[in-house]
Amino acid sequence: MCGITGIIHPEKQRSVDGAILRSMNTSLSHRGPDDEGYWVRENVGLAMRRLSIIDLDGGHQPISNESGSVWTVFNGEIYNFQELRDEMIQKGHRFRTKTDTEVIVHLYEEMGEMFVHKLRGMFAIALWDGDSRNFYLYRDRVGIKPLHYWFQDGTLVFGSEIKAILCYPDIDTELSLSAISDYLSFLYIPTPKTIYRDIHKLPAGNFLRYKDGNIEIVPYWDFSFEIDYKLTEKKWVEKLRWTLEETVRLHLLSDVPVGAFLSGGMDSSTIVAWMSRKGDTPSRTYSMGFHDSRFNELPYAREVARRFKTEHHEYVVEVDAFELLPRIISGFDEPFADSSAIPTYLVCEFARRDVTVALSGDGGDELFGGYQWTQKQDWIQKYQRTPLFLKKLFERYFSNAARSPLRETGFKSILERFFYDAAKHPSESYARRAMNFQPWMKKELFHPAVYDGLGAEPSLEFVRSFYDRDSAQSVLDKLLYLDSKIYLPDDLLTKVDRMSMLHSLEVRVPFLDHKLVELACSIPFSLKQKGFTTKYILKKAMKGLLPDNILKQRKQGFSIPVDGWFRNELSRFASSLLLGESCISRRYFRPQYIKWMLEEHTRGRQRFGAQIYALVLFELWCRLCKKGANKQITNLALKDMI
């Protein structure tokens, strides 16, 4: 695990500035405190920071093939590298190390640019071929490991994090208005955009080819919902259990201590169950909890820990965790308002005291339909098959085409939102549920001149493009595809990568091993959800292994009680930050609308906790940038920013 960065100029005679490359690499030192490496030849420069996991003494990067014609730097883990290493040795390749990185250069020699299909793991790879003078950037299939790039006038600058690219002197840091709009919609900025107009994210399952000062983005893998209807439920259970067991076993490969996050939910409990069956010593597990019982899963985590006799550790999150925001915000390099980043930061810090690697249950909900929206969409599909006279009766009482549903509390409002979604195209109803600031809210929030500059609603167009791209026949599978391509890489995996790397902790996600992903995508949705039971087939596979309470509990999610905090302890803080004269973000937003939102939320008429948190985070991010902290991990206190 590490951070990678580099520079490529189009002219062979234009040398890479070693001081700039070193500055870029130093900005990533938190990702790899154990080692650093550089390789510079004329117009190409590669650098890396290393967190030693495998072959602790011999895994120094950059690394080359036997002749020195192919060089690579690599972030991630290749779980099948030993098998690939043996295969390459049989073909006559000579290895100098026992690290997974060296497999990459020999595979490339053997197979060319499509060698990536042989890799099983999480990775961001930069590779230079001196003979062909081709350069490549690869990102893993699902987007577990990040990779960003800037390209202008034939020069390519890349890095694991945006902060490395910002160290390059020619970067224009003008913000992207459409990215700000997307951020307000999703609470994060989806690929390929970043907050900076000229910096981009490499999409998951793609590689970038650089040749003679030109670039091309090439897809090599995607989620494919080619459903297999031939297998019985019993056969699916057997196949799923075998794949889970094998995948977790591979993810335990390490020369350093390994632990696991244990929320008490279905997914993390599944990982701990298989992990405990494979280890010779008790597994180490780490949990976060809250005093608010609605957000607290610690009792479930304890039950799982007792079942598998793990060495269990717990931490309770307090409201003063908000003091961590400057460091958390600087870790993302751009606005990111999933509030669960706070407990994620804390659990990573907590686990890093004992282990260097932790397994996580992320991905289970996207693969097996674990979110409440899948239940809701299933009921929408059923409702749309009801007789026309019943539809008209329901719509007379609960549907109002002239009214846009916000966040009002109460059962009637829930029904209104249901019928509103039922009347929309599935991609629009998905977008409505995924968006925090709805299009009509953004029209009120942005200053008119700013809003007019956005043009068509970029977030809605973005969702539609993915919906139309997928070839799945089932609407529900299409929506799972949306979650897997948008929410999973740009929210969940981004959050875990940045928060874990702030503590030099490697987090592995067995559910997102591509073999398991491909298996899950081939399972009929009718086996993922049955009636009110979500993740049905996964629960069947884990029956007898996990406690019944874990299999039956309602999903809570790894989130913090922002609604309550912004009604009580943090209400005054939010008002002073967002409505004060020193507010930087007022150049984009109308204070009158923000004031209305704060009042509606404080009085309990609407639930705007997530929206207020997004505005607070954006304002704090703007203030960090003003202090120059967008290029480094900051130790600023919150009081120094307000």
XYZ file of C-alpha atoms in Angstrom:
642
model
C 0.000 0.000 0.000
C 1.349 3.405 -0.844
C 0.890 6.661 -2.690
C 2.118 7.130 -6.245
C 2.769 10.226 -8.331
C 4.639 11.317 -11.436
C 5.195 13.627 -14.404
C 5.483 12.946 -18.149
C 6.431 15.624 -20.664
C 5.880 15.197 -24.432
C 9.392 16.311 -25.437
C 12.164 13.800 -24.768
C 14.627 16.615 -24.183
C 12.455 18.276 -21.503
C 13.704 16.860 -18.221
C 11.471 16.265 -15.211
C 12.267 18.643 -12.357
C 13.385 16.406 -9.498
C 12.571 19.007 -6.832
C 8.959 19.270 -8.009
C 8.634 15.480 -8.103
C 10.005 15.251 -4.579
C 7.534 17.872 -3.354
C 4.661 15.945 -4.940
C 5.816 12.715 -3.327
C 6.340 14.285 0.092
C 2.703 15.439 0.092
C 1.753 11.726 0.099
C 3.984 10.705 3.004
C 0.956 9.815 5.168
C 0.066 7.095 2.635
C 3.482 5.493 2.964
C 5.655 6.324 5.984
C 8.017 3.353 5.592
C 9.892 4.136 2.377
C 10.094 6.417 -0.656
C 11.413 5.885 -4.161
C 12.133 7.839 -7.351
C 12.937 7.056 -10.972
C 13.658 9.851 -13.452
C 14.749 9.436 -17.075
C 14.653 12.515 -19.273
C 10.971 13.481 -19.675
C 9.519 10.809 -17.343
C 9.516 10.834 -13.559
C 7.894 8.295 -11.204
C 7.734 8.438 -7.415
C 6.116 6.545 -4.564
C 5.656 6.414 -0.799
C 5.437 2.924 0.677
C 3.520 1.336 3.527
C 5.230 -2.038 3.839
C 2.789 -4.969 3.851
C 4.377 -7.783 1.791
C 8.134 -8.487 1.413
C 8.957 -5.859 4.010
C 12.660 -5.680 3.136
C 12.607 -6.257 -0.618
C 9.570 -4.364 -1.851
C 11.201 -1.033 -2.686
C 9.688 0.838 -5.644
C 9.904 1.938 -8.448
C 10.668 -1.493 -9.845
C 11.623 -2.685 -13.345
C 11.842 -5.781 -15.509
C 15.179 -7.562 -16.094
C 16.342 -5.206 -18.834
C 15.159 -1.974 -17.216
C 12.930 -1.122 -20.179
C 9.679 -1.292 -18.170
C 9.216 0.609 -14.897
C 6.283 0.802 -12.522
C 5.008 2.317 -9.291
C 2.000 0.676 -7.719
C -0.523 1.312 -4.948
C -2.594 -1.611 -3.675
C -2.417 -5.370 -3.322
C -2.472 -8.185 -5.893
C -3.991 -11.120 -4.032
C -3.133 -13.734 -6.675
C 0.454 -12.530 -7.163
C 2.048 -15.769 -5.969
C 0.158 -17.756 -8.604
C 1.087 -15.172 -11.265
C 4.709 -15.132 -10.102
C 4.987 -18.897 -10.526
C 3.429 -18.604 -13.987
C 5.923 -15.936 -15.048
C 8.901 -17.915 -13.682
C 7.798 -20.921 -15.759
C 7.866 -18.629 -18.811
C 11.492 -17.688 -18.079
C 11.152 -14.399 -16.200
C 13.607 -13.694 -13.375
C 12.453 -12.114 -10.111
C 14.635 -10.108 -7.726
C 12.010 -9.685 -4.975
C 9.063 -11.467 -3.394
C 6.739 -8.487 -3.735
C 3.528 -8.357 -5.763
C 4.733 -5.200 -7.548
C 7.332 -7.071 -9.580
C 4.659 -9.325 -11.075
C 3.233 -6.279 -12.884
C 6.265 -5.563 -15.088
C 6.670 -9.207 -16.125
C 2.975 -9.619 -16.877
C 3.153 -6.507 -19.045
C 6.148 -7.958 -20.916
C 4.152 -11.122 -21.570
C 0.713 -9.709 -22.380
C 1.026 -6.026 -23.202
C -1.408 -3.370 -21.988
C -4.238 -5.850 -21.310
C -2.216 -7.638 -18.607
C -4.595 -5.991 -16.129
C -7.172 -8.730 -16.768
C -4.920 -11.187 -14.909
C -4.801 -9.146 -11.705
C -7.017 -9.964 -8.750
C -6.892 -7.175 -6.246
C -7.101 -3.445 -5.620
C -4.660 -1.234 -7.460
C -3.585 2.040 -8.982
C -0.655 1.449 -11.348
C 1.647 3.733 -13.329
C 3.791 1.969 -15.945
C 6.373 3.280 -18.406
C 7.489 1.258 -21.451
C 10.791 2.709 -22.613
C 10.864 0.718 -25.862
C 7.467 1.841 -27.189
C 7.542 5.089 -25.165
C 3.993 4.369 -24.033
C 2.897 5.332 -20.551
C -0.109 3.850 -18.721
C -2.236 4.565 -15.678
C -4.501 1.734 -14.452
C -7.256 1.832 -11.843
C -8.782 -1.314 -10.363
C -12.124 -2.617 -11.573
C -14.329 -1.270 -8.787
C -12.416 1.870 -7.760
C -10.953 0.835 -4.409
C -7.708 2.713 -5.006
C -7.756 6.325 -6.258
C -5.920 7.907 -9.184
C -6.101 11.540 -10.370
C -4.517 13.297 -13.309
C -3.983 16.689 -14.973
C -3.217 16.926 -18.689
C -2.350 20.049 -20.626
C -0.188 20.813 -23.691
C 1.049 17.243 -23.758
C 2.193 17.161 -20.118
C 0.594 14.576 -17.838
C 0.777 14.907 -14.041
C -0.794 12.216 -11.842
C -1.146 11.297 -8.201
C -2.990 9.084 -5.748
C -4.407 12.258 -4.229
C -5.146 15.701 -5.648
C -2.707 17.342 -3.223
C 0.221 15.778 -5.094
C -0.930 17.305 -8.378
C -1.398 20.710 -6.748
C 2.332 20.725 -5.986
C 3.033 21.017 -9.710
C 3.535 24.746 -10.430
C 1.429 25.172 -13.601
C -1.880 23.909 -12.181
C -4.879 26.229 -12.542
C -6.981 25.885 -9.385
C -10.185 27.393 -10.801
C -13.190 25.565 -9.349
C -15.760 23.700 -11.430
C -19.317 25.003 -10.974
C -20.812 21.739 -12.187
C -18.670 19.886 -9.608
C -20.026 22.150 -6.855
C -23.548 21.362 -8.055
C -22.788 17.633 -8.046
C -21.350 17.925 -4.547
C -24.572 19.484 -3.281
C -26.532 16.698 -4.953
C -24.538 13.691 -3.793
C -22.383 15.045 -0.902
C -19.328 14.046 -2.970
C -18.034 14.804 -6.466
C -18.499 11.869 -8.843
C -15.892 10.649 -11.338
C -14.427 11.935 -13.617
C -14.824 15.407 -12.103
C -12.977 16.914 -9.192
C -13.618 20.260 -7.535
C -10.887 21.689 -9.791
C -11.912 22.280 -13.387
C -8.673 20.880 -14.896
C -8.002 17.904 -12.596
C -9.792 14.602 -13.198
C -10.330 11.205 -11.603
C -9.493 8.128 -13.663
C -12.696 6.031 -13.733
C -12.695 2.589 -12.127
C -12.221 -0.278 -14.578
C -10.344 1.987 -17.010
C -6.765 2.690 -17.988
C -5.181 5.803 -19.467
C -2.800 5.407 -22.401
C -0.292 8.233 -23.029
C 1.579 8.337 -26.334
C 3.422 11.217 -28.007
C 1.734 13.892 -25.933
C -1.822 12.505 -26.353
C -4.028 10.548 -23.957
C -6.853 8.060 -24.366
C -9.105 6.601 -21.654
C -9.787 2.891 -22.309
C -12.387 0.782 -20.422
C -11.333 -2.790 -19.660
C -14.024 -4.054 -17.200
C -17.515 -3.213 -16.015
C -20.295 -4.599 -13.846
C -22.353 -6.929 -16.010
C -25.767 -8.144 -14.873
C -25.949 -11.246 -17.039
C -28.325 -13.199 -14.841
C -28.033 -16.975 -14.526
C -31.532 -18.363 -13.988
C -30.512 -22.036 -14.207
C -29.108 -22.513 -10.699
C -31.342 -23.388 -7.774
C -31.323 -21.385 -4.554
C -29.398 -24.188 -2.853
C -26.699 -24.106 -5.541
C -26.409 -20.318 -5.279
C -25.938 -20.611 -1.509
C -23.180 -23.207 -1.950
C -21.433 -21.164 -4.620
C -21.642 -17.973 -2.588
C -20.298 -19.608 0.575
C -17.334 -21.092 -1.287
C -16.493 -17.776 -2.980
C -16.764 -15.821 0.287
C -14.464 -18.266 2.055
C -11.860 -18.168 -0.727
C -11.992 -14.387 -1.062
C -11.500 -13.689 2.646
C -8.638 -16.194 2.750
C -6.861 -14.319 -0.060
C -7.432 -10.978 1.651
C -5.642 -12.197 4.796
C -2.333 -12.401 2.901
C 0.097 -10.146 4.792
C 3.456 -9.956 6.518
C 2.046 -7.541 9.134
C -0.852 -7.768 11.664
C -4.402 -7.857 10.212
C -7.648 -6.847 11.955
C -11.234 -6.108 10.922
C -13.843 -3.386 11.302
C -16.949 -4.741 13.002
C -20.010 -2.499 12.892
C -22.371 -5.255 14.006
C -24.133 -5.179 10.657
C -24.529 -8.071 8.258
C -21.582 -7.331 5.984
C -18.785 -6.707 8.466
C -20.036 -9.644 10.555
C -19.799 -11.884 7.484
C -16.172 -10.881 6.938
C -15.293 -11.471 10.601
C -16.993 -14.878 10.527
C -14.862 -16.155 7.631
C -11.769 -14.396 8.910
C -12.071 -16.110 12.299
C -12.396 -19.518 10.654
C -9.124 -18.995 8.757
C -6.894 -17.553 11.478
C -4.803 -19.487 13.980
C -5.086 -16.736 16.584
C -8.101 -14.652 17.717
C -9.088 -11.973 15.202
C -8.808 -8.343 16.275
C -12.022 -6.372 15.744
C -12.758 -2.641 16.056
C -16.136 -0.931 16.482
C -17.525 2.604 16.698
C -20.707 3.530 18.568
C -22.860 6.480 19.643
C -24.846 7.414 22.747
C -27.898 7.821 20.475
C -29.345 4.290 20.292
C -30.745 4.924 16.798
C -27.185 5.043 15.465
C -25.539 2.604 17.850
C -24.803 -0.970 16.755
C -22.294 -1.801 19.477
C -24.536 -4.445 21.125
C -24.662 -6.342 17.813
C -20.889 -6.003 17.366
C -20.337 -7.425 20.858
C -22.544 -10.396 20.062
C -20.525 -11.195 16.936
C -17.250 -10.684 18.809
C -18.391 -13.136 21.497
C -19.492 -15.695 18.885
C -16.068 -15.714 17.220
C -14.005 -15.007 20.347
C -12.304 -11.984 18.800
C -10.013 -9.564 20.577
C -12.607 -6.798 20.512
C -12.170 -3.017 20.908
C -14.848 -0.289 21.066
C -14.944 3.498 20.861
C -17.922 5.854 21.414
C -18.109 8.947 19.185
C -18.888 12.237 20.951
C -20.066 15.503 19.423
C -16.617 17.007 20.056
C -15.414 14.798 17.190
C -16.320 17.847 15.056
C -12.980 19.268 16.188
C -11.391 16.774 13.764
C -13.001 18.412 10.727
C -9.976 20.433 9.518
C -7.817 17.308 9.320
C -10.619 15.206 7.818
C -11.464 17.825 5.179
C -7.829 18.242 4.147
C -7.598 14.474 3.728
C -10.130 14.526 0.894
C -8.616 17.470 -1.051
C -12.118 18.476 -2.187
C -15.534 18.919 -0.531
C -16.825 15.586 0.804
C -19.834 15.588 3.127
C -20.621 11.991 3.991
C -20.746 12.522 7.763
C -19.689 8.927 8.402
C -16.172 10.068 7.488
C -15.889 11.141 11.138
C -16.419 7.686 12.705
C -14.424 6.158 9.834
C -11.497 8.428 10.702
C -11.784 7.442 14.360
C -12.068 3.693 13.803
C -9.028 3.807 11.501
C -7.052 5.722 14.102
C -8.234 3.241 16.731
C -7.297 0.142 14.717
C -3.900 1.487 13.647
C -2.661 1.239 17.235
C -2.558 -2.545 16.838
C -2.651 -3.467 13.135
C -1.419 -2.256 9.748
C -4.186 -3.931 7.709
C -7.937 -4.033 8.385
C -10.710 -5.852 6.530
C -13.971 -4.002 5.881
C -17.490 -5.087 4.896
C -18.025 -2.328 2.304
C -19.766 -3.381 -0.904
C -22.231 -5.920 0.451
C -25.239 -3.611 0.145
C -24.443 -2.662 -3.460
C -23.949 -6.284 -4.519
C -26.878 -7.862 -2.693
C -29.479 -5.082 -2.503
C -29.194 -4.045 1.119
C -30.509 -0.498 1.012
C -34.039 0.641 1.786
C -34.343 2.198 -1.673
C -34.279 -1.286 -3.228
C -37.320 -2.201 -1.149
C -39.021 1.030 -2.110
C -38.291 0.544 -5.814
C -39.583 -3.016 -5.609
C -42.850 -1.691 -4.152
C -42.985 0.948 -6.901
C -42.689 -1.822 -9.490
C -45.549 -3.693 -7.807
C -47.655 -0.515 -7.548
C -47.239 0.153 -11.256
C -48.928 -3.184 -11.982
C -52.055 -2.278 -9.977
C -55.350 -1.504 -11.788
C -55.670 2.017 -13.190
C -58.660 2.955 -10.999
C -56.649 2.216 -7.830
C -53.742 4.308 -9.091
C -56.028 7.254 -9.708
C -57.541 6.872 -6.240
C -54.122 6.911 -4.543
C -52.848 9.779 -6.655
C -55.934 11.886 -5.862
C -55.015 11.864 -2.162
C -51.233 11.641 -2.180
C -49.878 13.039 -5.443
C -49.523 16.691 -6.347
C -47.616 17.323 -9.567
C -47.193 21.005 -8.719
C -45.466 20.253 -5.404
C -41.845 19.172 -5.035
C -41.209 16.880 -2.034
C -38.562 18.138 0.342
C -37.683 16.624 3.713
C -40.891 17.128 5.666
C -41.405 14.712 8.519
C -44.513 12.554 8.960
C -46.150 9.517 7.361
C -48.129 11.570 4.841
C -44.923 13.070 3.466
C -43.421 9.585 3.092
C -46.446 8.537 1.024
C -46.252 11.695 -1.071
C -42.624 10.977 -1.899
C -43.500 7.385 -2.800
C -46.138 8.408 -5.331
C -43.957 11.215 -6.629
C -41.199 8.673 -7.376
C -43.659 6.187 -8.864
C -44.685 8.764 -11.475
C -41.090 9.366 -12.582
C -38.706 7.457 -14.834
C -36.630 5.090 -12.642
C -33.444 7.092 -13.235
C -35.220 10.273 -12.065
C -36.682 8.652 -8.960
C -33.235 7.206 -8.163
C -31.723 10.667 -8.598
C -34.380 12.201 -6.354
C -33.522 9.730 -3.586
C -29.766 10.073 -4.124
C -29.777 13.863 -4.245
C -29.603 15.833 -1.026
C -30.122 19.241 -2.582
C -32.883 18.683 -5.123
C -32.805 20.727 -8.372
C -35.518 23.072 -7.081
C -33.563 23.557 -3.849
C -30.400 24.446 -5.755
C -32.325 27.000 -7.769
C -33.169 28.738 -4.483
C -29.722 28.205 -2.948
C -27.452 29.487 -5.732
C -27.262 33.141 -6.632
C -29.193 33.563 -9.931
C -26.081 34.380 -11.974
C -24.302 31.279 -10.643
C -27.323 29.056 -11.225
C -27.728 30.299 -14.809
C -24.111 29.364 -15.465
C -24.829 25.727 -14.623
C -27.185 25.172 -17.552
C -29.016 21.827 -17.470
C -29.019 20.032 -14.107
C -25.626 18.234 -14.311
C -26.337 15.711 -11.557
C -29.524 14.423 -13.185
C -27.851 14.136 -16.583
C -25.005 12.235 -14.931
C -27.377 9.670 -13.392
C -29.280 9.245 -16.667
C -26.062 8.564 -18.571
C -25.248 5.582 -16.337
C -28.805 4.270 -16.366
C -28.820 4.230 -20.171
C -25.344 2.690 -20.324
C -26.211 -0.520 -18.485
C -27.624 -3.428 -20.488
C -29.448 -5.131 -17.600
C -33.067 -6.033 -18.318
C -34.335 -5.532 -14.750
C -34.950 -1.981 -13.513
C -33.680 -3.001 -10.070
C -30.445 -4.379 -11.537
C -29.995 -1.133 -13.463
C -30.330 0.796 -10.216
C -27.854 -1.500 -8.465
C -25.518 -0.693 -11.366
C -25.974 3.019 -10.646
C -25.044 2.515 -6.998
C -22.023 0.424 -7.971
C -20.726 2.990 -10.467
C -21.472 6.207 -8.568
C -22.073 5.859 -4.829
C -19.710 2.939 -4.202
C -16.452 4.308 -5.702
C -16.970 8.014 -5.134
C -18.465 7.931 -1.643
C -17.847 4.687 0.252
C -14.475 3.710 -1.180
C -13.166 7.278 -1.298
C -14.120 7.761 2.344
C -12.405 4.570 3.499
C -9.270 5.152 1.424
C -8.667 8.727 2.572
C -9.499 8.192 6.236
C -7.435 5.006 6.494
C -4.474 6.511 4.657
C -4.430 9.477 7.029
C -3.385 6.877 9.615
C -1.208 4.778 7.264
C -3.673 1.902 7.578
C -4.423 -0.401 4.657
C -8.111 -1.334 4.383
C -9.148 -4.305 2.246
C -12.675 -4.960 0.996
C -13.264 -8.681 0.295
C -16.832 -8.142 -0.978
C -15.360 -6.160 -3.874
C -13.000 -8.844 -5.108
C -14.009 -8.961 -8.776
C -14.667 -12.706 -8.702
C -17.227 -12.203 -5.942
C -18.642 -9.129 -7.721
C -19.145 -11.070 -10.953
C -20.840 -13.873 -9.036
C -23.199 -11.460 -7.255
C -24.095 -9.709 -10.524
C -25.237 -13.015 -12.018
C -27.657 -13.801 -9.148
C -31.334 -13.017 -9.911
C -32.658 -10.047 -7.956
C -35.497 -12.243 -6.689
C -32.852 -14.021 -4.583
C -31.386 -10.760 -3.296
C -34.683 -9.488 -1.961
C -37.707 -11.551 -0.964
C -40.653 -9.610 0.400
C -39.291 -7.455 3.214
C -36.028 -9.416 3.455
C -33.052 -7.652 1.906
C -29.817 -9.489 1.044
C -31.812 -12.717 1.190
C -29.232 -14.962 -0.522
C -26.359 -13.640 1.596
C -28.356 -14.272 4.762
C -29.112 -17.805 3.597
C -25.401 -18.358 2.940
C -24.497 -17.149 6.435
C -27.292 -18.944 8.294
C -25.756 -21.093 11.016
C -22.518 -19.116 10.942
C -23.821 -15.758 12.188
C -26.114 -15.217 15.206
C -29.816 -15.018 14.263
C -30.017 -11.465 15.665
C -27.496 -10.301 13.061
C -29.399 -11.971 10.229
C -32.699 -10.409 11.305
C -31.678 -6.911 12.383
C -32.759 -3.881 10.381
C -29.961 -2.024 8.599
C -28.786 1.058 10.504
C -25.809 2.278 8.492
C -22.517 3.750 9.647
C -23.624 7.356 10.132
C -23.680 10.064 12.774
C -26.717 11.873 14.245
C -26.225 15.155 12.325
C -29.940 15.999 12.465
C -29.892 16.119 16.264
C -26.500 17.796 16.488
C -27.553 20.661 14.197
C -30.801 21.122 16.141
C -28.966 21.282 19.427
C -25.225 21.451 20.164
C -24.084 22.644 16.720
C -27.014 24.881 15.793
C -25.292 28.130 16.785
C -22.008 27.002 15.210
C -23.676 26.380 11.824
C -25.487 29.733 11.885
C -22.406 31.761 12.728
C -20.301 29.952 10.124
C -22.775 30.138 7.223
C -24.464 33.478 7.889
C -21.526 35.513 9.175
C -19.899 38.302 7.171
C -16.693 36.274 6.769
C -18.492 33.403 4.993
C -16.524 32.657 1.798
C -19.172 30.467 0.154
C -21.695 33.323 0.045
C -20.180 34.170 -3.342
C -22.123 31.094 -4.577
C -25.060 30.800 -2.170
C -27.925 33.041 -1.030
C -27.784 33.576 2.777
C -31.581 34.062 2.863
C -32.192 30.485 1.725
C -29.592 29.075 4.112
C -31.225 30.985 6.960
C -34.615 29.491 6.018
C -33.141 25.966 5.978
C -31.519 26.436 9.382
C -34.772 27.699 10.882
C -36.881 24.920 9.345
C -34.460 22.314 10.640
C -34.048 23.783 14.128
C -37.828 23.932 14.610
C -38.186 20.290 13.504
C -40.399 20.999 10.503
C -37.913 19.506 8.053
C -34.836 17.289 8.184
C -31.980 19.252 6.648
C -29.118 17.817 8.724
C -27.260 16.363 5.724
C -27.732 19.553 3.697
C -26.488 21.794 6.523
C -23.498 19.515 7.044
C -22.698 19.791 3.311
C -22.775 23.594 3.470
C -20.649 23.626 6.624
C -18.073 21.308 5.031
C -17.924 23.380 1.851
C -17.375 26.581 3.809
C -14.638 24.987 5.934
C -13.006 23.570 2.792
C -12.973 27.060 1.229
C -11.286 28.418 4.352
C -8.674 25.654 4.312
C -7.851 26.480 0.692
C -7.480 30.136 1.588
C -4.870 29.097 4.176
C -3.068 26.920 1.604
C -3.947 23.703 3.428
C -5.261 22.063 0.236
C -1.687 20.934 -0.506
C -0.967 19.264 2.814
C -2.500 17.448 5.737
C -3.330 20.175 8.228
C -3.239 20.243 12.004
C -5.316 23.415 12.194
C -7.812 23.554 15.029
C -11.450 24.250 14.177
C -11.319 27.495 16.158
C -8.517 28.716 13.852
C -10.889 28.541 10.899
C -13.940 30.384 12.231
